[in-house]
Amino acid sequence: MSKKWILTAFTAVSLSVITACGGESEEEAGSADESGQEAQQEEQASEGEEAAQSEQAEQPEQPEPNLDDVPDVVADVNGEEVTKDEFEVAYTSALSMYSMQGMNLEEQDENGEMEAELKQAAADQLVGQELLIQEADEREYSTDEQEVDDLIAEQKEQFESDDQYQQALEDQGYTEDEFRAEVEQSIKVEQLIEEESQDLEVSEEEIDEAVAQTEEQQAAMAEQSGEEAPEMPEPDREQIEEQLISQKQAESAQELIDELREDGDVTVHI
């Protein structure tokens, strides 16, 4: 397979990798703080499509990825190769997120350190994904055919026609069989993450703290804009609890990756 993007709380990457040509995708928050910001952004966006479009227009243009120094094989993970093509997808995504945060790599990275750090992070992410895939295969998880069908159907619904969907698959380097196999793999990795984090709990104190942080962020953002703080809905405790669990799942997944990497044979060529 040419690309290995998996559905886990750790990667925050979904099957919507192919929907860049045909629909919007959602990205899970990595922390309760980030989720609070997203909740406020969604609330503000609901006030009008025109305001959202204006905000989008103000975002800096994403720089072209510099891949001149990237080798054809970015990493070797227990005998499996992570390719330059896979790296390009991960690195381009990282650049996009960086730009959305108002950063400009070309203007702010005079000595190239930021670019090197982003490339290292993208390579490490791919190594982590490959380690999770291998561990999921080792544990011999199984998938439900109906669940796979449902996930693929969700992606197809984001396109106006089957021809558009097929074109999106082709543009991302997938055949239908390859994409189906990757969906199956993503489900197995989710099962792995769930098994590793099945005993996770979130206390009432942790929820209280996250709620307070969200309210502080809302007030700070209003103050920064020079406007009177608007009436904001009280943070949803159930939603925040889910976000905290996702955060802990990500931490659990990273711990597993660290263990697998330490015990495995991993070489990164960047």
Short mmCIF file of C-alpha atoms in Angstrom, two decimals:
data_model
loop_
_atom_site.label_atom_id
_atom_site.label_comp_id
_atom_site.label_asym_id
_atom_site.label_seq_id
_atom_site.Cartn_x
_atom_site.Cartn_y
_atom_site.Cartn_z
CA MET A 1 0.00 0.00 0.00
CA SER A 2 1.24 3.46 -0.82
CA LYS A 3 -0.04 5.26 2.28
CA LYS A 4 -0.84 4.16 5.82
CA TRP A 5 -3.14 6.65 7.52
CA ILE A 6 -4.94 5.07 10.43
CA LEU A 7 -7.95 5.91 12.58
CA THR A 8 -6.76 6.37 16.15
CA ALA A 9 -6.97 8.96 18.88
CA PHE A 10 -3.18 9.14 18.69
CA THR A 11 -2.82 10.08 15.04
CA ALA A 12 -5.87 12.30 14.80
CA VAL A 13 -5.90 11.34 11.15
CA SER A 14 -9.01 9.88 9.56
CA LEU A 15 -10.14 8.21 6.36
CA SER A 16 -10.90 11.70 5.08
CA VAL A 17 -7.36 11.75 3.67
CA ILE A 18 -9.10 11.05 0.35
CA THR A 19 -11.82 13.67 0.82
CA ALA A 20 -9.50 16.61 0.26
CA CYS A 21 -10.85 16.53 -3.28
CA GLY A 22 -14.50 16.30 -2.32
CA GLY A 23 -15.46 17.31 1.19
CA GLU A 24 -14.53 18.68 4.57
CA SER A 25 -12.79 16.60 7.24
CA GLU A 26 -12.75 16.88 11.00
CA GLU A 27 -9.66 16.66 13.15
CA GLU A 28 -9.82 15.38 16.72
CA ALA A 29 -8.36 17.57 19.38
CA GLY A 30 -5.19 16.44 21.05
CA SER A 31 -6.08 18.02 24.36
CA ALA A 32 -8.96 19.49 26.32
CA ASP A 33 -7.50 22.98 25.91
CA GLU A 34 -7.41 22.71 22.13
CA SER A 35 -10.90 21.25 22.14
CA GLY A 36 -12.17 24.23 24.09
CA GLN A 37 -10.80 26.54 21.45
CA GLU A 38 -12.41 24.47 18.71
CA ALA A 39 -15.76 24.54 20.50
CA GLN A 40 -15.64 28.32 20.61
CA GLN A 41 -14.63 28.52 16.97
CA GLU A 42 -17.56 26.32 16.00
CA GLU A 43 -19.92 28.53 18.02
CA GLN A 44 -18.62 31.63 16.30
CA ALA A 45 -18.75 30.02 12.88
CA SER A 46 -22.43 29.22 13.34
CA GLU A 47 -23.16 32.95 13.41
CA GLY A 48 -22.65 33.18 9.69
CA GLU A 49 -20.98 31.51 6.75
CA GLU A 50 -19.67 34.86 5.53
CA ALA A 51 -17.65 35.40 8.71
CA ALA A 52 -16.13 31.95 8.42
CA GLN A 53 -15.13 32.59 4.82
CA SER A 54 -13.55 35.89 5.80
CA GLU A 55 -11.52 34.19 8.52
CA GLN A 56 -10.36 31.55 6.02
CA ALA A 57 -9.25 34.24 3.60
CA GLU A 58 -6.98 35.75 6.24
CA GLN A 59 -5.05 32.53 6.76
CA PRO A 60 -1.51 32.61 5.36
CA GLU A 61 -0.76 30.73 2.19
CA GLN A 62 0.68 27.28 2.79
CA PRO A 63 4.31 27.00 1.63
CA GLU A 64 5.37 24.34 -0.83
CA PRO A 65 7.08 21.43 0.96
CA ASN A 66 10.82 21.25 0.41
CA LEU A 67 11.60 17.58 -0.18
CA ASP A 68 14.97 17.93 -1.90
CA ASP A 69 16.85 16.44 1.07
CA VAL A 70 14.35 13.65 1.74
CA PRO A 71 15.56 10.18 0.74
CA ASP A 72 13.37 7.66 -1.07
CA VAL A 73 13.29 5.55 2.09
CA VAL A 74 12.64 7.79 5.08
CA ALA A 75 12.78 5.04 7.69
CA ASP A 76 13.13 1.29 8.18
CA VAL A 77 10.82 -0.18 10.82
CA ASN A 78 11.46 -3.82 11.62
CA GLY A 79 12.15 -4.52 7.97
CA GLU A 80 9.29 -2.40 6.60
CA GLU A 81 10.11 0.75 4.64
CA VAL A 82 8.51 4.15 5.19
CA THR A 83 8.66 5.82 1.79
CA LYS A 84 9.18 9.36 0.60
CA ASP A 85 5.64 9.38 -0.82
CA GLU A 86 4.21 8.58 2.61
CA PHE A 87 6.43 11.23 4.16
CA GLU A 88 5.26 13.86 1.68
CA VAL A 89 1.64 13.36 2.78
CA ALA A 90 2.53 13.59 6.49
CA TYR A 91 4.85 16.58 6.09
CA THR A 92 2.42 18.49 3.87
CA SER A 93 -0.27 17.95 6.50
CA ALA A 94 2.08 19.27 9.19
CA LEU A 95 2.84 22.37 7.11
CA SER A 96 -0.87 22.96 6.60
CA MET A 97 -1.58 22.81 10.33
CA TYR A 98 1.40 25.09 10.96
CA SER A 99 0.05 27.67 8.51
CA MET A 100 -3.43 27.50 10.01
CA GLN A 101 -1.90 28.56 13.32
CA GLY A 102 -0.68 31.74 11.67
CA MET A 103 2.92 30.61 11.26
CA ASN A 104 4.95 31.32 8.13
CA LEU A 105 7.85 28.93 7.75
CA GLU A 106 9.50 30.89 4.95
CA GLU A 107 9.55 34.13 6.95
CA GLN A 108 10.17 32.81 10.47
CA ASP A 109 12.62 29.96 9.85
CA GLU A 110 15.80 31.80 9.00
CA ASN A 111 18.22 29.01 9.96
CA GLY A 112 16.09 26.03 8.92
CA GLU A 113 15.64 24.67 12.45
CA MET A 114 11.84 24.77 12.35
CA GLU A 115 11.71 22.93 9.04
CA ALA A 116 14.07 20.26 10.39
CA GLU A 117 11.91 19.83 13.49
CA LEU A 118 8.73 19.50 11.42
CA LYS A 119 10.35 16.93 9.17
CA GLN A 120 11.58 14.95 12.16
CA ALA A 121 8.11 15.06 13.70
CA ALA A 122 6.50 13.86 10.47
CA ALA A 123 9.00 11.00 10.21
CA ASP A 124 8.42 10.02 13.84
CA GLN A 125 4.66 10.03 13.28
CA LEU A 126 5.03 7.63 10.36
CA VAL A 127 7.32 5.37 12.36
CA GLY A 128 4.77 5.36 15.17
CA GLN A 129 1.96 4.46 12.79
CA GLU A 130 3.97 1.62 11.30
CA LEU A 131 4.78 0.25 14.76
CA LEU A 132 1.09 0.32 15.71
CA ILE A 133 0.14 -1.41 12.47
CA GLN A 134 2.71 -4.14 13.07
CA GLU A 135 1.60 -4.65 16.67
CA ALA A 136 -2.07 -4.84 15.62
CA ASP A 137 -1.13 -7.51 13.07
CA GLU A 138 0.87 -9.36 15.70
CA ARG A 139 -2.15 -9.52 18.01
CA GLU A 140 -4.31 -10.83 15.16
CA TYR A 141 -7.33 -8.57 15.58
CA SER A 142 -10.27 -9.19 13.26
CA THR A 143 -12.61 -6.77 11.49
CA ASP A 144 -16.33 -6.80 10.88
CA GLU A 145 -17.17 -6.58 7.17
CA GLN A 146 -20.24 -4.43 7.84
CA GLU A 147 -18.19 -1.92 9.84
CA VAL A 148 -15.75 -1.62 6.95
CA ASP A 149 -18.63 -1.15 4.50
CA ASP A 150 -20.16 1.56 6.70
CA LEU A 151 -16.91 3.51 7.00
CA ILE A 152 -16.35 3.43 3.25
CA ALA A 153 -19.97 4.45 2.64
CA GLU A 154 -19.45 7.49 4.88
CA GLN A 155 -16.59 8.60 2.64
CA LYS A 156 -18.58 8.06 -0.54
CA GLU A 157 -21.42 10.21 0.79
CA GLN A 158 -19.13 13.23 0.76
CA PHE A 159 -18.94 13.11 -3.03
CA GLU A 160 -21.62 14.11 -5.50
CA SER A 161 -21.05 11.07 -7.68
CA ASP A 162 -19.21 7.77 -7.76
CA ASP A 163 -16.99 9.18 -10.51
CA GLN A 164 -15.77 11.92 -8.14
CA TYR A 165 -15.12 9.35 -5.44
CA GLN A 166 -13.16 7.14 -7.84
CA GLN A 167 -11.15 10.15 -8.99
CA ALA A 168 -10.32 11.04 -5.39
CA LEU A 169 -9.10 7.50 -4.78
CA GLU A 170 -6.94 7.67 -7.89
CA ASP A 171 -5.55 11.09 -6.94
CA GLN A 172 -4.46 9.73 -3.55
CA GLY A 173 -2.85 6.63 -5.07
CA TYR A 174 -5.46 4.07 -4.00
CA THR A 175 -7.33 1.30 -5.74
CA GLU A 176 -10.62 0.34 -4.12
CA ASP A 177 -9.08 -2.88 -2.80
CA GLU A 178 -6.12 -0.99 -1.32
CA PHE A 179 -8.36 1.54 0.35
CA ARG A 180 -10.58 -1.19 1.78
CA ALA A 181 -7.52 -2.98 3.13
CA GLU A 182 -6.38 0.24 4.78
CA VAL A 183 -9.79 0.78 6.35
CA GLU A 184 -9.60 -2.73 7.79
CA GLN A 185 -6.13 -1.98 9.13
CA SER A 186 -7.34 1.25 10.73
CA ILE A 187 -10.05 -0.64 12.60
CA LYS A 188 -7.50 -3.12 13.92
CA VAL A 189 -5.28 -0.30 15.18
CA GLU A 190 -8.28 1.25 16.90
CA GLN A 191 -8.84 -2.08 18.64
CA LEU A 192 -5.21 -2.05 19.74
CA ILE A 193 -5.50 1.45 21.20
CA GLU A 194 -8.76 0.56 22.96
CA GLU A 195 -7.17 -2.51 24.54
CA GLU A 196 -4.18 -0.53 25.74
CA SER A 197 -6.36 2.21 27.24
CA GLN A 198 -9.36 0.22 28.46
CA ASP A 199 -8.71 1.04 32.13
CA LEU A 200 -8.45 4.80 31.64
CA GLU A 201 -10.65 6.96 33.84
CA VAL A 202 -11.28 10.67 34.13
CA SER A 203 -11.97 12.14 37.56
CA GLU A 204 -14.47 14.88 38.39
CA GLU A 205 -11.53 17.04 39.46
CA GLU A 206 -9.95 16.72 36.02
CA ILE A 207 -13.22 17.71 34.36
CA ASP A 208 -13.59 20.70 36.69
CA GLU A 209 -10.09 21.85 35.82
CA ALA A 210 -10.71 21.48 32.08
CA VAL A 211 -13.98 23.41 32.33
CA ALA A 212 -12.22 26.24 34.19
CA GLN A 213 -9.46 26.34 31.57
CA THR A 214 -12.01 26.52 28.77
CA GLU A 215 -13.81 29.42 30.42
CA GLU A 216 -10.50 31.23 30.99
CA GLN A 217 -9.58 30.80 27.34
CA GLN A 218 -12.92 32.18 26.20
CA ALA A 219 -12.46 35.26 28.36
CA ALA A 220 -8.84 35.74 27.26
CA MET A 221 -9.74 35.51 23.57
CA ALA A 222 -12.51 38.07 24.03
CA GLU A 223 -10.16 40.40 25.90
CA GLN A 224 -7.49 40.03 23.26
CA SER A 225 -9.95 41.05 20.55
CA GLY A 226 -10.81 44.17 22.54
CA GLU A 227 -14.45 43.24 22.77
CA GLU A 228 -16.71 42.59 25.69
CA ALA A 229 -16.85 38.89 26.43
CA PRO A 230 -19.99 37.46 24.79
CA GLU A 231 -22.36 35.17 26.59
CA MET A 232 -20.92 31.72 26.00
CA PRO A 233 -22.73 28.46 26.71
CA GLU A 234 -21.47 26.56 29.72
CA PRO A 235 -18.90 23.95 28.64
CA ASP A 236 -20.42 20.52 28.10
CA ARG A 237 -18.97 18.32 30.85
CA GLU A 238 -19.76 15.11 28.98
CA GLN A 239 -18.01 16.38 25.87
CA ILE A 240 -15.01 17.51 27.88
CA GLU A 241 -14.82 14.10 29.56
CA GLU A 242 -14.69 12.46 26.12
CA GLN A 243 -11.95 14.87 25.08
CA LEU A 244 -9.92 14.08 28.18
CA ILE A 245 -10.29 10.36 27.52
CA SER A 246 -9.09 10.91 23.94
CA GLN A 247 -6.10 12.79 25.29
CA LYS A 248 -5.27 9.95 27.65
CA GLN A 249 -5.70 7.44 24.83
CA ALA A 250 -3.19 9.42 22.79
CA GLU A 251 -0.75 9.36 25.69
CA SER A 252 -1.28 5.62 26.13
CA ALA A 253 -0.68 5.04 22.42
CA GLN A 254 2.52 7.08 22.57
CA GLU A 255 3.75 5.04 25.52
CA LEU A 256 3.12 1.87 23.53
CA ILE A 257 4.94 3.31 20.52
CA ASP A 258 7.91 4.23 22.70
CA GLU A 259 8.07 0.66 24.04
CA LEU A 260 7.76 -0.88 20.57
CA ARG A 261 10.41 1.44 19.18
CA GLU A 262 12.82 0.67 22.00
CA ASP A 263 12.38 -3.08 21.52
CA GLY A 264 12.30 -2.94 17.72
CA ASP A 265 14.73 -2.24 14.91
CA VAL A 266 14.04 1.31 13.78
CA THR A 267 16.28 3.53 11.66
CA VAL A 268 15.23 7.01 10.53
CA HIS A 269 17.17 8.45 7.60
CA ILE A 270 16.23 12.13 8.12
#
